[in-house]
Coordinates of C-alpha atoms in Angstrom, one line a residue:
M58 CA 55.3 -4.2 89.4
R59 CA 53.6 -5.4 92.6
P60 CA 55.3 -8.0 94.3
A61 CA 54.4 -11.3 92.9
E62 CA 50.9 -12.5 94.4
W63 CA 49.7 -16.1 94.9
A64 CA 46.6 -17.5 94.2
R65 CA 45.5 -21.2 94.5
D66 CA 44.2 -22.5 91.0
G67 CA 43.0 -25.9 91.3
A68 CA 46.0 -28.3 91.1
A69 CA 48.6 -25.6 90.9
V70 CA 49.8 -22.5 93.3
W71 CA 50.7 -19.7 90.9
G72 CA 52.9 -17.0 91.2
I73 CA 51.5 -13.9 89.5
A74 CA 53.3 -10.9 88.3
V75 CA 51.5 -8.0 87.3
P76 CA 52.4 -4.4 85.8
R77 CA 52.3 -1.6 88.6
R78 CA 50.2 0.6 86.3
A79 CA 47.7 0.5 83.7
S80 CA 49.2 -0.2 79.9
R81 CA 49.7 3.0 78.1
L82 CA 48.0 1.3 75.3
P83 CA 44.0 1.2 76.2
G84 CA 42.3 -2.0 75.7
V85 CA 45.6 -4.0 76.7
Q86 CA 46.1 -6.0 80.1
M87 CA 49.1 -8.4 81.0
A88 CA 50.0 -10.7 83.7
G89 CA 52.8 -13.1 84.1
F90 CA 52.3 -16.8 85.7
V91 CA 54.8 -19.4 87.1
G92 CA 53.3 -22.9 88.2
D93 CA 54.8 -23.6 91.4
T94 CA 54.0 -27.4 91.3
V95 CA 55.5 -30.3 89.7
D96 CA 52.1 -31.9 89.2
L97 CA 50.4 -31.8 85.5
V98 CA 48.4 -28.6 85.3
D99 CA 45.1 -29.3 83.2
L100 CA 42.8 -26.4 82.8
T101 CA 39.8 -25.5 80.7
V102 CA 39.7 -22.0 79.6
V103 CA 36.9 -19.8 80.2
P104 CA 36.0 -17.6 77.3
Y105 CA 36.7 -14.0 77.9
P106 CA 35.7 -10.8 75.9
A107 CA 39.3 -10.3 74.7
V108 CA 41.6 -11.6 72.3
T109 CA 44.4 -13.3 74.4
L110 CA 48.0 -14.1 73.5
F111 CA 49.6 -16.7 75.6
V112 CA 53.6 -16.5 75.3
N113 CA 55.1 -19.7 76.8
L114 CA 58.5 -18.9 78.3
R115 CA 59.3 -22.4 79.2
E116 CA 58.5 -25.7 77.6
R117 CA 55.7 -26.2 75.1
L118 CA 52.2 -26.6 76.2
L119 CA 49.6 -28.8 75.0
V120 CA 46.8 -26.7 73.9
N121 CA 43.6 -28.9 72.7
D122 CA 46.1 -31.8 73.1
V123 CA 48.4 -30.2 70.5
A124 CA 52.1 -29.2 71.4
R125 CA 52.4 -25.6 70.6
G126 CA 54.9 -22.6 71.7
S127 CA 52.9 -19.5 71.9
V128 CA 49.3 -19.3 71.0
V129 CA 46.3 -16.7 70.3
A130 CA 43.0 -17.5 71.4
G131 CA 40.3 -15.3 69.5
L132 CA 37.2 -14.2 70.9
A133 CA 35.1 -17.1 72.6
P134 CA 37.3 -20.3 71.7
Q135 CA 35.2 -23.2 72.1
G136 CA 36.5 -26.1 74.5
M137 CA 39.9 -24.5 74.9
R138 CA 42.2 -26.5 77.3
V139 CA 45.7 -25.9 78.4
R140 CA 48.0 -28.6 79.9
G141 CA 51.7 -28.7 81.2
Q142 CA 54.3 -28.8 83.4
D143 CA 56.6 -26.4 84.9
I144 CA 54.8 -23.6 83.3
E145 CA 55.9 -19.9 83.1
C146 CA 53.9 -17.8 80.6
M147 CA 52.7 -14.4 79.9
Q148 CA 49.0 -13.9 79.1
I149 CA 48.3 -10.5 77.2
R150 CA 44.7 -9.7 76.6
L151 CA 43.8 -7.5 73.9
S152 CA 40.4 -5.9 73.3
P153 CA 38.8 -6.7 70.0
G154 CA 39.7 -3.1 68.6
V155 CA 43.4 -3.3 69.6
A156 CA 43.6 -7.1 68.5
H157 CA 42.3 -6.0 64.9
A158 CA 44.9 -3.4 64.6
V159 CA 47.7 -5.4 66.3
L160 CA 47.0 -8.9 64.7
G161 CA 45.4 -7.8 61.3
T162 CA 42.7 -10.4 61.5
D163 CA 39.6 -11.6 63.3
L164 CA 39.9 -14.9 65.2
S165 CA 36.4 -15.5 66.6
G166 CA 36.6 -18.8 68.1
E167 CA 40.1 -20.0 67.1
V168 CA 43.2 -20.9 68.6
V169 CA 46.2 -20.3 66.4
S170 CA 49.9 -20.3 66.7
L171 CA 51.5 -16.9 67.5
E172 CA 53.7 -17.1 64.5
D173 CA 50.7 -17.6 62.1
V174 CA 49.3 -14.1 62.6
W175 CA 52.4 -12.4 64.0
P176 CA 55.7 -13.5 62.9
T177 CA 57.8 -12.1 65.8
E178 CA 60.9 -13.0 67.9
L179 CA 59.1 -11.6 71.0
P180 CA 58.7 -15.1 72.8
D181 CA 62.6 -15.5 72.5
R182 CA 63.2 -11.9 73.6
L183 CA 61.0 -12.2 76.7
R184 CA 62.7 -15.6 77.6
A185 CA 66.0 -13.8 77.6
L186 CA 64.9 -11.2 80.3
N187 CA 64.8 -11.9 83.7
S188 CA 62.6 -9.2 85.4
W189 CA 59.0 -9.1 84.7
N190 CA 59.0 -5.3 84.5
D191 CA 61.2 -5.8 81.7
R192 CA 59.1 -8.3 80.0
F193 CA 55.9 -6.0 80.3
A194 CA 57.9 -3.0 78.9
L195 CA 59.1 -5.0 76.0
V196 CA 55.5 -6.2 75.2
E197 CA 53.9 -2.9 75.7
A198 CA 56.6 -1.4 73.2
S199 CA 56.1 -4.1 70.5
L200 CA 52.3 -3.8 70.8
G201 CA 52.4 -0.1 70.5
K202 CA 54.5 -0.2 67.2
R203 CA 52.0 -2.9 65.7
Y204 CA 49.1 -0.8 66.9
E205 CA 50.3 2.4 65.4
S206 CA 50.8 0.8 61.9
G207 CA 47.9 -1.2 62.0
R208 CA 44.2 -0.6 60.8
T209 CA 41.9 0.9 63.7
V210 CA 38.3 -0.1 63.6
D211 CA 35.7 2.1 62.7
P212 CA 34.8 4.8 65.4
E213 CA 31.3 3.6 65.1
V214 CA 32.1 -0.1 65.9
A215 CA 34.4 1.0 68.7
F216 CA 31.4 2.9 70.2
A217 CA 29.2 -0.2 70.0
W218 CA 31.9 -2.3 71.8
Q219 CA 32.4 0.2 74.4
R220 CA 28.6 0.6 75.0
M221 CA 28.2 -3.4 75.4
D222 CA 31.1 -3.5 77.8
V223 CA 29.7 -0.6 80.1
R224 CA 26.3 -2.2 80.1
H225 CA 27.4 -5.5 80.6
G226 CA 26.0 -6.9 77.4
Q227 CA 22.4 -5.6 78.0
V228 CA 22.0 -3.7 75.0
R229 CA 19.6 -3.8 71.8
I230 CA 21.3 -3.6 68.5
E231 CA 18.8 -1.5 67.0
Q232 CA 19.5 1.1 69.8
L233 CA 23.3 0.8 69.2
A234 CA 22.7 1.5 65.3
D235 CA 20.5 4.6 66.0
E236 CA 23.2 5.9 68.4
T237 CA 26.0 5.3 65.9
G238 CA 23.9 6.8 63.0
W239 CA 24.3 3.7 61.0
S240 CA 21.5 1.1 59.7
R241 CA 21.3 -2.0 61.7
K242 CA 22.4 -4.1 58.7
R243 CA 25.9 -1.7 58.2
L244 CA 26.4 -1.9 62.1
W245 CA 26.4 -5.9 61.8
S246 CA 28.2 -6.0 58.6
R247 CA 31.1 -3.9 59.8
F248 CA 31.0 -4.9 63.5
R249 CA 31.4 -8.8 62.2
S250 CA 33.9 -7.8 59.5
Q251 CA 36.3 -5.9 62.0
L252 CA 35.7 -7.7 65.3
G253 CA 34.9 -11.4 64.2
L254 CA 31.6 -11.6 66.1
S255 CA 28.0 -10.3 65.0
P256 CA 27.0 -7.5 67.7
K257 CA 24.4 -10.0 69.1
R258 CA 27.1 -12.6 69.6
A259 CA 29.5 -10.1 71.1
A260 CA 26.8 -8.5 73.5
Q261 CA 26.1 -12.2 74.6
L262 CA 29.7 -12.8 75.4
V263 CA 30.1 -9.9 77.3
R264 CA 26.9 -10.5 79.4
F265 CA 28.3 -14.2 79.9
D266 CA 31.6 -12.8 81.3
H267 CA 29.7 -10.5 83.9
A268 CA 27.5 -13.3 84.8
V269 CA 30.2 -16.0 85.2
H270 CA 32.3 -13.6 87.3
R271 CA 29.4 -13.0 89.6
L272 CA 28.8 -16.7 90.0
A273 CA 32.4 -17.3 90.6
A274 CA 32.1 -14.5 93.5
G275 CA 29.4 -16.8 95.1
E276 CA 26.1 -15.2 94.0
S277 CA 23.4 -17.6 93.2
P278 CA 22.4 -18.5 89.8
A279 CA 19.0 -17.4 90.3
S280 CA 20.1 -13.7 91.2
V281 CA 22.6 -13.5 88.5
A282 CA 20.1 -14.5 85.9
A283 CA 17.7 -12.0 87.3
D284 CA 20.2 -8.9 87.2
S285 CA 22.1 -9.9 84.2
G286 CA 19.3 -9.7 81.5
Y287 CA 18.5 -13.3 81.1
V288 CA 14.9 -14.5 80.9
D289 CA 15.3 -17.1 83.7
Q290 CA 17.8 -19.4 85.2
S291 CA 17.4 -21.9 82.6
H292 CA 18.5 -19.2 79.8
L293 CA 21.7 -18.5 82.1
H294 CA 22.3 -22.4 82.3
H295 CA 22.0 -22.5 78.7
E296 CA 24.2 -19.7 77.9
V297 CA 27.1 -20.7 80.2
K298 CA 26.9 -24.1 78.8
A299 CA 27.1 -22.7 75.2
F300 CA 30.1 -20.6 75.7
A301 CA 32.1 -22.5 78.4
G302 CA 30.9 -26.1 78.1
I303 CA 30.0 -26.4 81.7
T304 CA 27.1 -25.7 84.2
P305 CA 26.8 -22.7 86.1
A306 CA 27.6 -24.5 89.5
A307 CA 31.0 -25.7 87.7
A308 CA 31.7 -22.2 86.4
A309 CA 31.3 -21.0 89.9
N310 CA 34.3 -23.1 91.0
A311 CA 36.3 -23.1 87.7
P312 CA 39.8 -23.0 88.5
W313 CA 40.4 -20.6 85.5
L314 CA 38.6 -18.0 87.2
A315 CA 40.2 -18.4 90.6
V316 CA 43.2 -16.1 89.9
D317 CA 41.1 -13.2 88.2
E318 CA 41.0 -10.9 91.1
V319 CA 44.9 -11.0 91.5
A320 CA 45.8 -11.2 87.7
W321 CA 43.4 -8.7 86.2
S322 CA 42.1 -5.8 87.7
R323 CA 38.2 -5.3 87.0
P324 CA 36.5 -3.8 85.5
H325 CA 38.8 -4.5 82.5
C326 CA 39.7 -2.0 79.7
A327 CA 36.8 -1.2 77.3
N328 CA 38.5 1.1 74.8
G329 CA 38.6 -0.4 71.2

């Protein structure tokens, strides 16, 4: 693990632990967070094109005003907020294909307790470890076992998702169907049943993610809209509001995105 790095995130200063190497399971990313503040942390979660496990290692957090231990946020959760004090947690991002195999269900837009989809002693075992290296190794091993025994997505579905990721969501579904050799109807049906979103919505989510990170990097909404496949700046504004509930200007300064360059290497894993 690289030495813990620090990034200012709104009201809190986070200690961030990251693995020293990429996961052996493609499509998995992990980071550990320790809040170095006594103040209440109140964050709006900006949607990301992955299913995210939030494994709480200290006191229970308020997620959407409900006290919870560890939770799973599906693709594009709507209006997700996390609040708490003295926070120590691990975030585990799973590509949709990996999430399908590990969790066995799609969670589009949902936030559920981890135990509801994966009855596991993992949070307790992680709390018992003092080393982030050991914690990352335990998570990787646990995910690997679940993945091996789970159902993988169709190769055509995995291919379509990978194309969306590589092209930052700027794809035509008809062209993807042609490239897979499937009809548009079959791709739409299989993609949605396995990943939880329609191909069109998934492409929009990937495009939104690319655009919102460019906004956070300081690029103007006009240039981001022009380069990201939006009709105009108004179209970008509408889509950012639809996914994140905030304006592009607010997204550019979103505390949730402030730690990304430290916690999550980019580009993210696209496999599966």
